[in-house]
mmCIF file of C-alpha atoms and ligand atoms in Angstrom:
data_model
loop_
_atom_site.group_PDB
_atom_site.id
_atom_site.type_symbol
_atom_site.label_atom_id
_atom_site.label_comp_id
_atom_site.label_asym_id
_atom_site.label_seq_id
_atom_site.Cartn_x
_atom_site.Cartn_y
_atom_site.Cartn_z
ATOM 1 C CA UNK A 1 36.967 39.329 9.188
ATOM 2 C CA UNK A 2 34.088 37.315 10.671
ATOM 3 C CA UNK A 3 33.035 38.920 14.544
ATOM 4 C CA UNK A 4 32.038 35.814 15.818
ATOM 5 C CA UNK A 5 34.531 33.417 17.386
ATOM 6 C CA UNK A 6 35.810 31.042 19.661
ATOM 7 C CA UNK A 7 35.463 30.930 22.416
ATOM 8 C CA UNK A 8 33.627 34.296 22.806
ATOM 9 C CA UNK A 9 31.476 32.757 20.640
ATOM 10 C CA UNK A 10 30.375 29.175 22.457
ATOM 11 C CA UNK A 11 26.996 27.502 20.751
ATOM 12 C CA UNK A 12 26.933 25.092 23.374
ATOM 13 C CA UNK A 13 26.137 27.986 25.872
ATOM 14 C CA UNK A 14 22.407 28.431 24.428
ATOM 15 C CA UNK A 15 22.094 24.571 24.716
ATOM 16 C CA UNK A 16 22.865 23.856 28.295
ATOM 17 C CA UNK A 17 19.829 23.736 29.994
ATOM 18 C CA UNK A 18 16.537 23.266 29.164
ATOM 19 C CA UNK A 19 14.716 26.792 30.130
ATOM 20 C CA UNK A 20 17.586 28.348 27.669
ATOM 21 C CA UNK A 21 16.973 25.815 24.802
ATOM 22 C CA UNK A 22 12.871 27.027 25.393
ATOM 23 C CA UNK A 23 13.976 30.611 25.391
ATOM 24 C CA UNK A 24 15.818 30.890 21.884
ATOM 25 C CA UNK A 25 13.369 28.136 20.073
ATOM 26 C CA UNK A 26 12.496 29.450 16.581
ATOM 27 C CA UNK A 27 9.764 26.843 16.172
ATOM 28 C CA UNK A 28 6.985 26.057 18.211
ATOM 29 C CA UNK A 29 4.326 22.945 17.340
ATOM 30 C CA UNK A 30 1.619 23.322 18.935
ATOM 31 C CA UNK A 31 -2.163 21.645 18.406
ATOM 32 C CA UNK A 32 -3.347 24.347 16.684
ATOM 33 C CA UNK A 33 -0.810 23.578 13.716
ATOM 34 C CA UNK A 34 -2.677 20.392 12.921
ATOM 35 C CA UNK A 35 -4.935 19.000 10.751
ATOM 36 C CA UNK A 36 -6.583 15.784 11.218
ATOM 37 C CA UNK A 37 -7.700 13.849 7.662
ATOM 38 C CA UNK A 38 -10.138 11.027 8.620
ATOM 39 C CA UNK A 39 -11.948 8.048 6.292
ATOM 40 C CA UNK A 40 -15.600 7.325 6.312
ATOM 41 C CA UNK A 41 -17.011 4.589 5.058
ATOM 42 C CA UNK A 42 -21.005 3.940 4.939
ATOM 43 C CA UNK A 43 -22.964 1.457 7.185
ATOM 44 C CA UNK A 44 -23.517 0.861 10.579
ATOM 45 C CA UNK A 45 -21.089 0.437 13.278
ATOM 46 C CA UNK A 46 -18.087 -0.002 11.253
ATOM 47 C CA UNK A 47 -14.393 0.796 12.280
ATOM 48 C CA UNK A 48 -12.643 -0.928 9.655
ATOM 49 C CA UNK A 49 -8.870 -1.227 10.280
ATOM 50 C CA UNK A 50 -6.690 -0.003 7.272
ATOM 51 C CA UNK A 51 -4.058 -2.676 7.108
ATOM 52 C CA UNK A 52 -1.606 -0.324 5.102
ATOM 53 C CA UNK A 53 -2.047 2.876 7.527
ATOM 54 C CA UNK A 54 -1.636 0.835 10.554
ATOM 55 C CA UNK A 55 -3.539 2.454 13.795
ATOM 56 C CA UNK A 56 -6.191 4.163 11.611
ATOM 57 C CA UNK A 57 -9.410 3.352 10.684
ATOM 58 C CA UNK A 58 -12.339 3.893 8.233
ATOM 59 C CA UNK A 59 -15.484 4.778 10.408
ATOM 60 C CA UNK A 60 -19.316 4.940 9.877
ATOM 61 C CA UNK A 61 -21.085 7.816 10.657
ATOM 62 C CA UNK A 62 -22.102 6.648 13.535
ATOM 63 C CA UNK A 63 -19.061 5.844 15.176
ATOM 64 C CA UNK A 64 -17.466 9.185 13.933
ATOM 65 C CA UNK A 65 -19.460 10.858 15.914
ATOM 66 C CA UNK A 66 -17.686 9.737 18.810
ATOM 67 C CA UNK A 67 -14.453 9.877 17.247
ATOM 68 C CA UNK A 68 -15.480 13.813 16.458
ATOM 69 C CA UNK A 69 -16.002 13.956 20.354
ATOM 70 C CA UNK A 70 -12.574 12.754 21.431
ATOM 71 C CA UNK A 71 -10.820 15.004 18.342
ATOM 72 C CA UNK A 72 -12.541 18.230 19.956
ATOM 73 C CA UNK A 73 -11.271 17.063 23.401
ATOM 74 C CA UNK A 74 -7.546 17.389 22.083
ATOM 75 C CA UNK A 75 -8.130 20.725 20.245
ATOM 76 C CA UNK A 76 -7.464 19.899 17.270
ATOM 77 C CA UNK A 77 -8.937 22.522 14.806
ATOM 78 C CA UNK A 78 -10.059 20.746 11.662
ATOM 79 C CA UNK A 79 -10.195 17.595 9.789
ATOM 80 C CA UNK A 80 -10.331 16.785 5.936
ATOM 81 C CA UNK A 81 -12.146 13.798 5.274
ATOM 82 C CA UNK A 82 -12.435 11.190 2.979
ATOM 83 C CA UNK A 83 -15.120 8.897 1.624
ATOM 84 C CA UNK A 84 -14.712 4.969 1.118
ATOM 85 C CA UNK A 85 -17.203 4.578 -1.634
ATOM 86 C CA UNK A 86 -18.502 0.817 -2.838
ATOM 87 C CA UNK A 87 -17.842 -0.508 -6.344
ATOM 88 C CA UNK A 88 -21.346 -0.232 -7.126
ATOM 89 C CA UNK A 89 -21.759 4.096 -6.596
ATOM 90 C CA UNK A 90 -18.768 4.269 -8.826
ATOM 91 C CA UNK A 91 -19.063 4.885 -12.365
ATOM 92 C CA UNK A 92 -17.189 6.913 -15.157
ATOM 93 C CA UNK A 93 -18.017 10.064 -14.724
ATOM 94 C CA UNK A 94 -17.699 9.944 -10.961
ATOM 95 C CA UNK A 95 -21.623 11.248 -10.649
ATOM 96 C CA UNK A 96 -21.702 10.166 -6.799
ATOM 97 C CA UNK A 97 -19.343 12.994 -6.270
ATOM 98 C CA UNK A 98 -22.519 15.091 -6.950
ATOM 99 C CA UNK A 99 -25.154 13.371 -4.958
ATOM 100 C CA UNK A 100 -26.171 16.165 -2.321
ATOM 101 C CA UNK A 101 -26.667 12.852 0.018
ATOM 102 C CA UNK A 102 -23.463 11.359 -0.560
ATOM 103 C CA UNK A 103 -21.474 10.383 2.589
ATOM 104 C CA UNK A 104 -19.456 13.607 2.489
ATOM 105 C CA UNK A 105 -22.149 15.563 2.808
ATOM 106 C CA UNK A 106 -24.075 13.882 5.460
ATOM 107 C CA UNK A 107 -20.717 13.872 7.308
ATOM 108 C CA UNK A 108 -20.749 17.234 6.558
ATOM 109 C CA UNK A 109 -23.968 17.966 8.446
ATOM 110 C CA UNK A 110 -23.287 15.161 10.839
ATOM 111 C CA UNK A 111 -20.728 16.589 12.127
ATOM 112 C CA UNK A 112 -21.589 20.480 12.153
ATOM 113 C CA UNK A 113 -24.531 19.311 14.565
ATOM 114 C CA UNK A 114 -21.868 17.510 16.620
ATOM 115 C CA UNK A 115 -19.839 20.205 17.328
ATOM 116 C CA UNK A 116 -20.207 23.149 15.016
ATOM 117 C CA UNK A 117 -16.321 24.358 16.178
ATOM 118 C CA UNK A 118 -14.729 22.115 14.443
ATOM 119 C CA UNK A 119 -13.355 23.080 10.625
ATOM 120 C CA UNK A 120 -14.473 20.653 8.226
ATOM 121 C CA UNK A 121 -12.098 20.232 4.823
ATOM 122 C CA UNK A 122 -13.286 18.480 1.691
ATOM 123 C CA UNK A 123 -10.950 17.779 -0.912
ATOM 124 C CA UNK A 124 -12.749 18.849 -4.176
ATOM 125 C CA UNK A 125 -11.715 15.700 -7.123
ATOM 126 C CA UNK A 126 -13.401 12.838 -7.926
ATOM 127 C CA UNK A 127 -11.322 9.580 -7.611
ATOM 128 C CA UNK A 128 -12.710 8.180 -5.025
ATOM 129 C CA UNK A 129 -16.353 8.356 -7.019
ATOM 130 C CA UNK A 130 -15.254 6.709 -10.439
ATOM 131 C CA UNK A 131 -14.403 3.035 -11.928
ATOM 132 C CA UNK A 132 -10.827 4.199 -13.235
ATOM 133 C CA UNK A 133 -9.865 5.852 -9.684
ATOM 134 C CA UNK A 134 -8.476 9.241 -11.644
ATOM 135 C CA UNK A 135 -9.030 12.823 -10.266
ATOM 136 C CA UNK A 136 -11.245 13.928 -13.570
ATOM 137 C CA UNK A 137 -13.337 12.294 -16.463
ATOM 138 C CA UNK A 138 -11.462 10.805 -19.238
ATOM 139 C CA UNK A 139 -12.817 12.135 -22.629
ATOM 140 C CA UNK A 140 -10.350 10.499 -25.733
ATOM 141 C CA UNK A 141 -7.978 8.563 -23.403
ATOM 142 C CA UNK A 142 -6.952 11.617 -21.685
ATOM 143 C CA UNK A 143 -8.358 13.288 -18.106
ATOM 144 C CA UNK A 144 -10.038 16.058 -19.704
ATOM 145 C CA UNK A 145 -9.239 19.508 -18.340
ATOM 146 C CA UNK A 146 -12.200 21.725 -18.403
ATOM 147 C CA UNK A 147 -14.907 19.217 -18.259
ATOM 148 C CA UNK A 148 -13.594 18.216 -15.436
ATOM 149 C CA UNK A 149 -13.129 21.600 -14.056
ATOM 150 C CA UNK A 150 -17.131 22.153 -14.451
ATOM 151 C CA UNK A 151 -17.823 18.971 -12.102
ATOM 152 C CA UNK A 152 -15.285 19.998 -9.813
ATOM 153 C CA UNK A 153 -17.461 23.342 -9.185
ATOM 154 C CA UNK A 154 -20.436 21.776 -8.599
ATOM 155 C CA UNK A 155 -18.949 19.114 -5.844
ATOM 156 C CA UNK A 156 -16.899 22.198 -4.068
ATOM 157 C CA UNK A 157 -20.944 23.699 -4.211
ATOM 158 C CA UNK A 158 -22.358 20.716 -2.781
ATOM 159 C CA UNK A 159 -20.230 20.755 -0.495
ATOM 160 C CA UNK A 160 -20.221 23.997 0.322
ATOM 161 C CA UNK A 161 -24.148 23.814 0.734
ATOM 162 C CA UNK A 162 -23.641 20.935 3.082
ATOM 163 C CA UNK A 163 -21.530 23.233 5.577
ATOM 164 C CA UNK A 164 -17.657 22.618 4.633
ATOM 165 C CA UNK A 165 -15.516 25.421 5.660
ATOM 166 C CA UNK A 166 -12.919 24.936 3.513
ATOM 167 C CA UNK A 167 -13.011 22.996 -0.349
ATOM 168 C CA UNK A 168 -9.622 21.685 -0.712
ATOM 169 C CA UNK A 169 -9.363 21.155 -4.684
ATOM 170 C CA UNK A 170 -6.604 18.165 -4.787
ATOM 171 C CA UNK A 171 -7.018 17.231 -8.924
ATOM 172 C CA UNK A 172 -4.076 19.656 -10.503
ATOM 173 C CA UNK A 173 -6.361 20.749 -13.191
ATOM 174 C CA UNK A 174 -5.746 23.748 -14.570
ATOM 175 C CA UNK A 175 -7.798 26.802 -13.478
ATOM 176 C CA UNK A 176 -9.838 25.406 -11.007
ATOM 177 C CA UNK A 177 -9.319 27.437 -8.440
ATOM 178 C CA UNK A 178 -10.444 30.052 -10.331
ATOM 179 C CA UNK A 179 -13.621 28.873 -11.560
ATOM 180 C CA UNK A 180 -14.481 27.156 -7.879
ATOM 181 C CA UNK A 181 -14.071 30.618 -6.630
ATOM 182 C CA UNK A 182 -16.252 32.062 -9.008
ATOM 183 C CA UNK A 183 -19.066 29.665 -8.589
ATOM 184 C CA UNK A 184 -18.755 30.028 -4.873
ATOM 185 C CA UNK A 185 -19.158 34.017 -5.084
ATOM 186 C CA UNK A 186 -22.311 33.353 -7.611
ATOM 187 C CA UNK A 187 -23.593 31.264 -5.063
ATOM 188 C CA UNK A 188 -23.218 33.620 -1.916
ATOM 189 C CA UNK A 189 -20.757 30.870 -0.208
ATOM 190 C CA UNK A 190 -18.212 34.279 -0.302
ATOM 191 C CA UNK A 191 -16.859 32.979 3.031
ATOM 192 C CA UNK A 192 -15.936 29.523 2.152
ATOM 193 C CA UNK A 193 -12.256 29.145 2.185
ATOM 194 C CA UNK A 194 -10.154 27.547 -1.099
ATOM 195 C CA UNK A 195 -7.321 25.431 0.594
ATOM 196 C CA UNK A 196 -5.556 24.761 -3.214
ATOM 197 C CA UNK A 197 -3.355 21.650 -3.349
ATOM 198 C CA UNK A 198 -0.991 23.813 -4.968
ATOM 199 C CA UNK A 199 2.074 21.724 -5.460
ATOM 200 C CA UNK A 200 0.603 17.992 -5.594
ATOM 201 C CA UNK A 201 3.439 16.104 -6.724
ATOM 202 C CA UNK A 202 2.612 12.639 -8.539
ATOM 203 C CA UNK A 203 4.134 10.905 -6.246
ATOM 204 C CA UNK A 204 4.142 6.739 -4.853
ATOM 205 C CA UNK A 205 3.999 7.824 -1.418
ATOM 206 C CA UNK A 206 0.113 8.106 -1.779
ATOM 207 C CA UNK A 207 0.063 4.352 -2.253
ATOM 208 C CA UNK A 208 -2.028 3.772 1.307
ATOM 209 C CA UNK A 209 -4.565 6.633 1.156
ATOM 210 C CA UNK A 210 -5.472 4.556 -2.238
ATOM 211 C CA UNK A 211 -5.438 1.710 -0.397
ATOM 212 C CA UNK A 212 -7.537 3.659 2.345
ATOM 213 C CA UNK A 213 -10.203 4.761 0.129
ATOM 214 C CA UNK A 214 -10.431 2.130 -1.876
ATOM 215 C CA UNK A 215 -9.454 3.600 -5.449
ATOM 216 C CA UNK A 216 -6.107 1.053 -5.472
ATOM 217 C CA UNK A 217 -7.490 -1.532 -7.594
ATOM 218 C CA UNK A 218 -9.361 0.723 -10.013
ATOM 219 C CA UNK A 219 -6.632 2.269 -11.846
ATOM 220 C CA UNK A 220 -6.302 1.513 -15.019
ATOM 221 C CA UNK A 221 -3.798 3.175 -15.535
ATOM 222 C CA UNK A 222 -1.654 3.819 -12.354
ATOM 223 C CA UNK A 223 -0.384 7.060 -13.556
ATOM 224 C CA UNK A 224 -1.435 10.398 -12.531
ATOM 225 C CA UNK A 225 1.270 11.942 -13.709
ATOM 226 C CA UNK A 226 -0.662 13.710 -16.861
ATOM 227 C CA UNK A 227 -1.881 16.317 -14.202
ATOM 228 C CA UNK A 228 0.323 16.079 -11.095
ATOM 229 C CA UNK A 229 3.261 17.497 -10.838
ATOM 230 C CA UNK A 230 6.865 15.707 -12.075
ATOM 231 C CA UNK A 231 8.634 15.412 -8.642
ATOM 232 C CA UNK A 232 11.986 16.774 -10.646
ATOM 233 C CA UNK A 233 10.528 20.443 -10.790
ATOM 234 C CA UNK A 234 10.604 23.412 -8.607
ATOM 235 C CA UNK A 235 10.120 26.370 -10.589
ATOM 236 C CA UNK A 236 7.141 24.570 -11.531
ATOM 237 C CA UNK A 237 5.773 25.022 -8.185
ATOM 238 C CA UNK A 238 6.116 28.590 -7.932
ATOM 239 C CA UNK A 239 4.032 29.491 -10.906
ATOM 240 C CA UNK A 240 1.083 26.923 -9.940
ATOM 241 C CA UNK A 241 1.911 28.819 -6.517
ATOM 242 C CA UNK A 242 1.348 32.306 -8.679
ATOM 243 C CA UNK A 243 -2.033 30.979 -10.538
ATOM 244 C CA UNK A 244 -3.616 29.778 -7.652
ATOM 245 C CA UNK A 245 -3.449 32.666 -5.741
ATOM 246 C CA UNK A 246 -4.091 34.877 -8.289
ATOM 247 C CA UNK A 247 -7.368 32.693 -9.333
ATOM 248 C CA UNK A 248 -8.513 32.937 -5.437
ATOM 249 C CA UNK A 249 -7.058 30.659 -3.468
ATOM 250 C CA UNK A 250 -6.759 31.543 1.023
ATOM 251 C CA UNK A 251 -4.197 28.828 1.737
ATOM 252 C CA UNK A 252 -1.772 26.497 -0.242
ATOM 253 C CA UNK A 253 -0.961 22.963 0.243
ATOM 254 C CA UNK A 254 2.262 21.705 -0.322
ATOM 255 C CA UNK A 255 2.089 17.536 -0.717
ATOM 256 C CA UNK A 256 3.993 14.875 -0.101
ATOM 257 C CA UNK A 257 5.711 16.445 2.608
ATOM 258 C CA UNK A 258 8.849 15.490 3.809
ATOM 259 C CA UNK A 259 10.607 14.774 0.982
ATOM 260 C CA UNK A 260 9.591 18.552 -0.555
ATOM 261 C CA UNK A 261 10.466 20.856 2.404
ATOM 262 C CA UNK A 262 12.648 23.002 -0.255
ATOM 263 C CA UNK A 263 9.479 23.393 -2.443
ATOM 264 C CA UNK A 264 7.527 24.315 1.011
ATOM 265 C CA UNK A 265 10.353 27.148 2.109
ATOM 266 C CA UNK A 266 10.818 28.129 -1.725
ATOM 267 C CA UNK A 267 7.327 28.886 -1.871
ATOM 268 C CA UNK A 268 6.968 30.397 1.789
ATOM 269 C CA UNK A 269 10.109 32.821 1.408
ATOM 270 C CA UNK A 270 7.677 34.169 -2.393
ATOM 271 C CA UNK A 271 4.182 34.077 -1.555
ATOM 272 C CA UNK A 272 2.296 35.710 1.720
ATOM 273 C CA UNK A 273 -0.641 33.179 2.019
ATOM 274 C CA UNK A 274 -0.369 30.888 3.994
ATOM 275 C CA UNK A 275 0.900 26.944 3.332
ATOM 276 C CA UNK A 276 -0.022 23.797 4.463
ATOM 277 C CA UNK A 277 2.186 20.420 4.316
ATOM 278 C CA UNK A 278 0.564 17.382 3.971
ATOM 279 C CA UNK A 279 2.417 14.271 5.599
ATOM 280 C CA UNK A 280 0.826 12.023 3.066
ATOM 281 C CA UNK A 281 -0.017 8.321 3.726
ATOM 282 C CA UNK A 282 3.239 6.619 2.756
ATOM 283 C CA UNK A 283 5.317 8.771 5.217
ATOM 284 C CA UNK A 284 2.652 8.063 7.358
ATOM 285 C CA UNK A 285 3.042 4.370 7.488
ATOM 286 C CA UNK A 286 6.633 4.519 7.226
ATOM 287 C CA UNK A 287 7.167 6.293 10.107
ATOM 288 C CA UNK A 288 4.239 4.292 11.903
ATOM 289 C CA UNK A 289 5.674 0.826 10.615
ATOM 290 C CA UNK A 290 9.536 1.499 11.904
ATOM 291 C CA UNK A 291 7.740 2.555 15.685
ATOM 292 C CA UNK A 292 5.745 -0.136 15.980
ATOM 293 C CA UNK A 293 8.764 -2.223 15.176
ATOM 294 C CA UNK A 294 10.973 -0.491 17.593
ATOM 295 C CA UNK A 295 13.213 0.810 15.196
ATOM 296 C CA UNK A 296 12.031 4.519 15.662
ATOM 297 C CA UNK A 297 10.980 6.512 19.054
ATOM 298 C CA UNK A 298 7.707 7.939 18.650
ATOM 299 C CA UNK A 299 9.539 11.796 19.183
ATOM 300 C CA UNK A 300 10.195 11.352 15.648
ATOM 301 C CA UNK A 301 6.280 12.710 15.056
ATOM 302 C CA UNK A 302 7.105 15.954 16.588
ATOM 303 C CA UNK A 303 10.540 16.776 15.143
ATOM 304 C CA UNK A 304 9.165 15.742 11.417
ATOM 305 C CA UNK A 305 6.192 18.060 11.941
ATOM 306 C CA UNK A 306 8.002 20.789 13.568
ATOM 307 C CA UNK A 307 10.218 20.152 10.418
ATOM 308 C CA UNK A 308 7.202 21.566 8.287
ATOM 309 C CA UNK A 309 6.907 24.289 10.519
ATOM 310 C CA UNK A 310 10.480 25.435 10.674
ATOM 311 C CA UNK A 311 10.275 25.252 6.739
ATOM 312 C CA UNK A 312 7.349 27.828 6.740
ATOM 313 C CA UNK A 313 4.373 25.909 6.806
ATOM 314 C CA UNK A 314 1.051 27.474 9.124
ATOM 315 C CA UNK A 315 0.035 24.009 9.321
ATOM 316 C CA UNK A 316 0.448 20.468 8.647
ATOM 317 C CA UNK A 317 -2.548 17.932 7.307
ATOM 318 C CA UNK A 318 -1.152 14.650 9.152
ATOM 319 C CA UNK A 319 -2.073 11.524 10.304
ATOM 320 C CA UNK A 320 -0.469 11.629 13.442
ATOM 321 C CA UNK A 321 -2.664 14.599 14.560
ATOM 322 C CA UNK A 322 -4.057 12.850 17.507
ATOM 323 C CA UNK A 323 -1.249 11.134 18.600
ATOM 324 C CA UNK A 324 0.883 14.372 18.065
ATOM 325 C CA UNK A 325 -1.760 16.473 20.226
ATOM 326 C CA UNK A 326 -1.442 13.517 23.038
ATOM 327 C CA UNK A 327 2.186 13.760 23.066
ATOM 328 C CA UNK A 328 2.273 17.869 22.477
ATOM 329 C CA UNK A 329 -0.244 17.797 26.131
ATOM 330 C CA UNK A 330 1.841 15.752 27.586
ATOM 331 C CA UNK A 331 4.891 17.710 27.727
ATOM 332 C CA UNK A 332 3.357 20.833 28.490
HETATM 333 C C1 LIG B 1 -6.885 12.399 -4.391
HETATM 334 C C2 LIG B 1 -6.043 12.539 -3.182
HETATM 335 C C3 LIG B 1 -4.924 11.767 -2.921
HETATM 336 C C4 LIG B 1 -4.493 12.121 -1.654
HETATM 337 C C5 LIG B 1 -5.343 13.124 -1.175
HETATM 338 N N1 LIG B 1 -6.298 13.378 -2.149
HETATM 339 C C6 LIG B 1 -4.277 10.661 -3.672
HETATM 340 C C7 LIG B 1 -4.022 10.766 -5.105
HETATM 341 O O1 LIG B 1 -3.845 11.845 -5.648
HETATM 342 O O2 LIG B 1 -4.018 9.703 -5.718
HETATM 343 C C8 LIG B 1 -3.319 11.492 -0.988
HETATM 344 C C9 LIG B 1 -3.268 11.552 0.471
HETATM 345 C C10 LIG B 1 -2.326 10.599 1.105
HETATM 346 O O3 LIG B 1 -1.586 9.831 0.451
HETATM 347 O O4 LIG B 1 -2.322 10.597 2.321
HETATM 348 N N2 LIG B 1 -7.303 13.487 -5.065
#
């Protein structure tokens, strides 16, 4: 027979007052759990509005400068960032992706002599550098695997060389953890961190970011689902989960994020390294769409991101990171 009942057993006790609700909290947000992804875009004085992310912006290096100052001021501890590139640096083969002066890596450098604190995360795949907007080269109407694998290593070594902490390898080819890793330890970068986007699912909800980075209307094909995962699986997950850390990845990435909290806390109750949501675009502008329209309170930031955490995630790349750290201050 169960122990526990009523009314010895009274859950509303343990939510009557506020210092007792604080005291038995599993889950605690805090700044530190967030990670901030930003757009860049070359030029001069440029903060570009992005109409489908609405609030956010695509800035020039100049003007992220100051945007890197007011980031530091709320603690947050890193940001991934993402280049805008023009029509006219885009080709095939995605060769800008390889330019040690492309806009990543003065960004890079840029922002290292702004505040040197402050962890910098590339992702490592090349859509926003070709015509066709897809994460690898297409050899024979098909995103070839291990071609694409050997570009990969040498942008995650630009990169590197330009000062990123961490190379966040967001294509879903196969292996390319392992050979990043490899190139990075023949290269003396042995401290350079893999974040793997273990689990990308192919998913719509990345419609904006496309939108953001201007790869939208280069598809030919709109599909990416030859290399990212078939939102249907699970068990899929957990051996990607198995291969990347076995090939050398430090943390895993878990993305869209919402809808695939049971892939996050599957993979978090298996494997000890540890995983990162990411709130992806669409949920972003969902969430920011039905606020701004005063159908949702803004406290819905910090219960879906303390969602993430409560499913077993060390950290959460999101949009919302600044206004999240605002609101997390606040209520201190
Ligand atoms: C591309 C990449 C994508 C995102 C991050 N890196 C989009 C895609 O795979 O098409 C999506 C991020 C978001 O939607 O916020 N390698």
């Amino acid at each position: 027979m169960n122990s526990y009942s009523f009314p010895f057993n009274r859950m509303r006790r343990t939510r009557a007052k506020k210092f007792i609700r604080n005291l038995v909290k599993e889950t605690n947000l805090t700044v530190n759990d967030l990670i901030y992804p930003i757009f860049i875009v070359d030029g001069t004085d440029k903060k570009e509005p992005i109409p489908e992310m609405p609030g956010l912006f695509r800035y020039s290096l100049d003007i992220l400068k100051k945007e890197i100052k007011n980031i530091v001021d709320l603690d947050i501890p890193a940001i991934a960032i993402f280049p805008y590139i023009s029509n006219s640096l885009k080709n095939m083969s995605g060769s800008e992706a390889l330019n040690k002066n492309n806009i990543i890596c003065r960004a890079i450098k840029l922002i290292k002599d702004t505040n040197s604190e402050l962890g910098i995360i590339c992702d490592v795949a090349l859509d926003p550098y070709t015509e066709h907007g897809h994460d690898g080269i297409i050899i024979n109407d098909y995103i070839d695997n291990d071609e694409t694998v050997k570009i990969l290593c040498e942008q995650a070594l630009i990169q590197a060389e330009a000062g990123c902490d961490i190379v966040a390898p967001s294509d879903m080819m196969d292996g390319r953890v392992k050979k990043i890793r490899q190139a990075l330890e023949n290269n003396n970068y042995v401290n350079t961190l893999i974040m793997s986007y273990t689990a990308k699912y192919s998913s719509s909800f990345y419609g904006p970011f496309r939108h953001a980075i201007g790869s939208i209307n280069n598809f030919r094909n709109k599909e990416k689902s030859t290399y990212q995962m078939d939102y249907s699986n699970s068990k899929e997950a957990v051996l990607e989960a198995e291969l990347d850390v076995s090939e050398g990845a430090d943390m895993m990435i878990v993305k869209p994020g919402l809808p695939y909290l049971d892939i996050i806390s599957k993979l978090n109750q298996k494997f000890d390294v540890p995983i990162f949501a990411y709130q992806v675009s669409g949920e972003y502008s969902m969430i920011m769409t039905a606020i701004n329209n005063g159908l949702l309170n803004k406290s819905v930031i910090i219960e879906t991101l303390t969602s993430f955490k409560r499913a077993g995630c060390s950290g959460i790349l999101t949009y919302f990171a600044p206004i999240a750290s605002k609101i997390l201050n606040e209520d201190k």
